[in-house]
CSV table of C-alpha atoms in Angstrom, one decimal:
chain,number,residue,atom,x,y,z
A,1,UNK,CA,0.0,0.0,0.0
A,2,UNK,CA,3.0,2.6,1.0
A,3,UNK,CA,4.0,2.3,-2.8
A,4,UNK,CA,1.2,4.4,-3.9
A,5,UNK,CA,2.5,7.4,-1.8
A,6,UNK,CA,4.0,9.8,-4.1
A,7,UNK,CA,6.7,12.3,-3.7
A,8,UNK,CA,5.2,15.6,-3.4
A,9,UNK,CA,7.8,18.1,-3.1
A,10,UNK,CA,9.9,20.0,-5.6
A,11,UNK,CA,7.8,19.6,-8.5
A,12,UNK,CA,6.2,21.9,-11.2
A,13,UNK,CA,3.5,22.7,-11.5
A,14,UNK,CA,3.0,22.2,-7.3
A,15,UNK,CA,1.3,18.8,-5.6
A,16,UNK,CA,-2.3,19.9,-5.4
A,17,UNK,CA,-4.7,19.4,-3.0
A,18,UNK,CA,-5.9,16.0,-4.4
A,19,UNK,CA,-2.8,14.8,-4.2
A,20,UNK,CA,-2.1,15.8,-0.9
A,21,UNK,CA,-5.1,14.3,0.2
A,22,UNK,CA,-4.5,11.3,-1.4
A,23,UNK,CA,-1.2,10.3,0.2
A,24,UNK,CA,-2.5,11.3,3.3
A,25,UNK,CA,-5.8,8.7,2.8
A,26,UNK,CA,-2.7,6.0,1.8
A,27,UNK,CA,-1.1,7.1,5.1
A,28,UNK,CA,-4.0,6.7,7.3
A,29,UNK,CA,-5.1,3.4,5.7
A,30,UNK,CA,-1.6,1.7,6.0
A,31,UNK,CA,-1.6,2.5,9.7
A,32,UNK,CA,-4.9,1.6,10.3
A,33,UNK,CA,-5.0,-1.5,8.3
A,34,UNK,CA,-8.3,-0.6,7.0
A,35,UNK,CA,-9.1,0.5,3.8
A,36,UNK,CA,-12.7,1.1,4.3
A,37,UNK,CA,-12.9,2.0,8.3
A,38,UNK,CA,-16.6,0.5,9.5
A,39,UNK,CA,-19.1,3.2,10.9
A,40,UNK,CA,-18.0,3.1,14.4
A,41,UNK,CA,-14.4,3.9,12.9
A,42,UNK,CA,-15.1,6.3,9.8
A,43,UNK,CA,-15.5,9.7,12.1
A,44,UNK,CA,-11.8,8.7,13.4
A,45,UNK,CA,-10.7,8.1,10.0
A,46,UNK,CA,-11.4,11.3,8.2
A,47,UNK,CA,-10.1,13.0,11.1
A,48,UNK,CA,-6.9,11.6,10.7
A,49,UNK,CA,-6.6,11.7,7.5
A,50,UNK,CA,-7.4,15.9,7.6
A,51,UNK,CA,-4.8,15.9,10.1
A,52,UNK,CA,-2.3,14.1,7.9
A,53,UNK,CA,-3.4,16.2,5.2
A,54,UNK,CA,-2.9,19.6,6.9
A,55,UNK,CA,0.4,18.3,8.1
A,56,UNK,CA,1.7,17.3,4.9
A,57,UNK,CA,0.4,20.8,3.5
A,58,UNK,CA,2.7,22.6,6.4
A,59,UNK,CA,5.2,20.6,5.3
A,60,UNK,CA,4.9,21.0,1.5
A,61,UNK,CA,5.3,25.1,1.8
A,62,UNK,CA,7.9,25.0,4.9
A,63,UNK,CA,10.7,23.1,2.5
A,64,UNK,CA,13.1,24.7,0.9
A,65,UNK,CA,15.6,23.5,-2.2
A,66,UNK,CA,18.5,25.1,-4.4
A,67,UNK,CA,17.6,22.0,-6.8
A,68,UNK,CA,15.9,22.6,-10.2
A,69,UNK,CA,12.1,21.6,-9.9
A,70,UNK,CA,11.5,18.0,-11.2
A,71,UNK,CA,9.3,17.5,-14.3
A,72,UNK,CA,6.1,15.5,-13.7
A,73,UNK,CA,6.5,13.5,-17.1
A,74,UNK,CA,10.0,12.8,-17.1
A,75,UNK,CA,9.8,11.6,-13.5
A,76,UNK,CA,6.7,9.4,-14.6
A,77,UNK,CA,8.4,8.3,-17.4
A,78,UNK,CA,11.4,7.3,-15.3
A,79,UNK,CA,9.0,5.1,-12.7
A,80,UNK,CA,7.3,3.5,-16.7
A,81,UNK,CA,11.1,2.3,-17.1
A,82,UNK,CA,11.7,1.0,-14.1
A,83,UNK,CA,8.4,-0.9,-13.7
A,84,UNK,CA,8.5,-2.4,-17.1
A,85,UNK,CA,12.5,-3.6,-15.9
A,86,UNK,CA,11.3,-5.2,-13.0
A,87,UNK,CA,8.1,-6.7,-14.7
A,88,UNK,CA,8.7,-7.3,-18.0
């Protein structure tokens, strides 16, 4: 499941809010082990993943970097390579 968190930072154009919310919801499910939280669990949940979510945001905009930004498309291209390498 951690797999599908993405790198966020130094990238043009910026991770949006989507994203940020979607690495957070992989977050909160890893550590919770669930990937649907039952009805006694799903107030928790979304809590925790807003929490994650504003966290990651804070974090996002408090970084700093000399480094060129990355390239969405190369970098996706990159990951292409090296899945069809491993896979076949």
């Amino acid at each position: 499941m951690c797999r599908n968190i993405k790198t966020l930072f130094n990238f043009e154009p910026p991770a949006t809010e989507d994203e940020i919310h979607a690495s957070a919801l992989q977050f909160v499910r890893k550590l919770s082990g669930f990937n649907k939280p039952s009805q006694a669990n799903q107030a928790a949940f979304e809590r925790a993943v807003a929490d994650v979510s504003e966290a990651a945001r804070r974090l996002l905009t408090s970084l700093h970097t000399h480094a060129p930004a990355r390239d969405r498309e190369v970098e996706a291209g990159k990951a292409r390579e090296r899945s069809r390498l491993r896979f076949g």
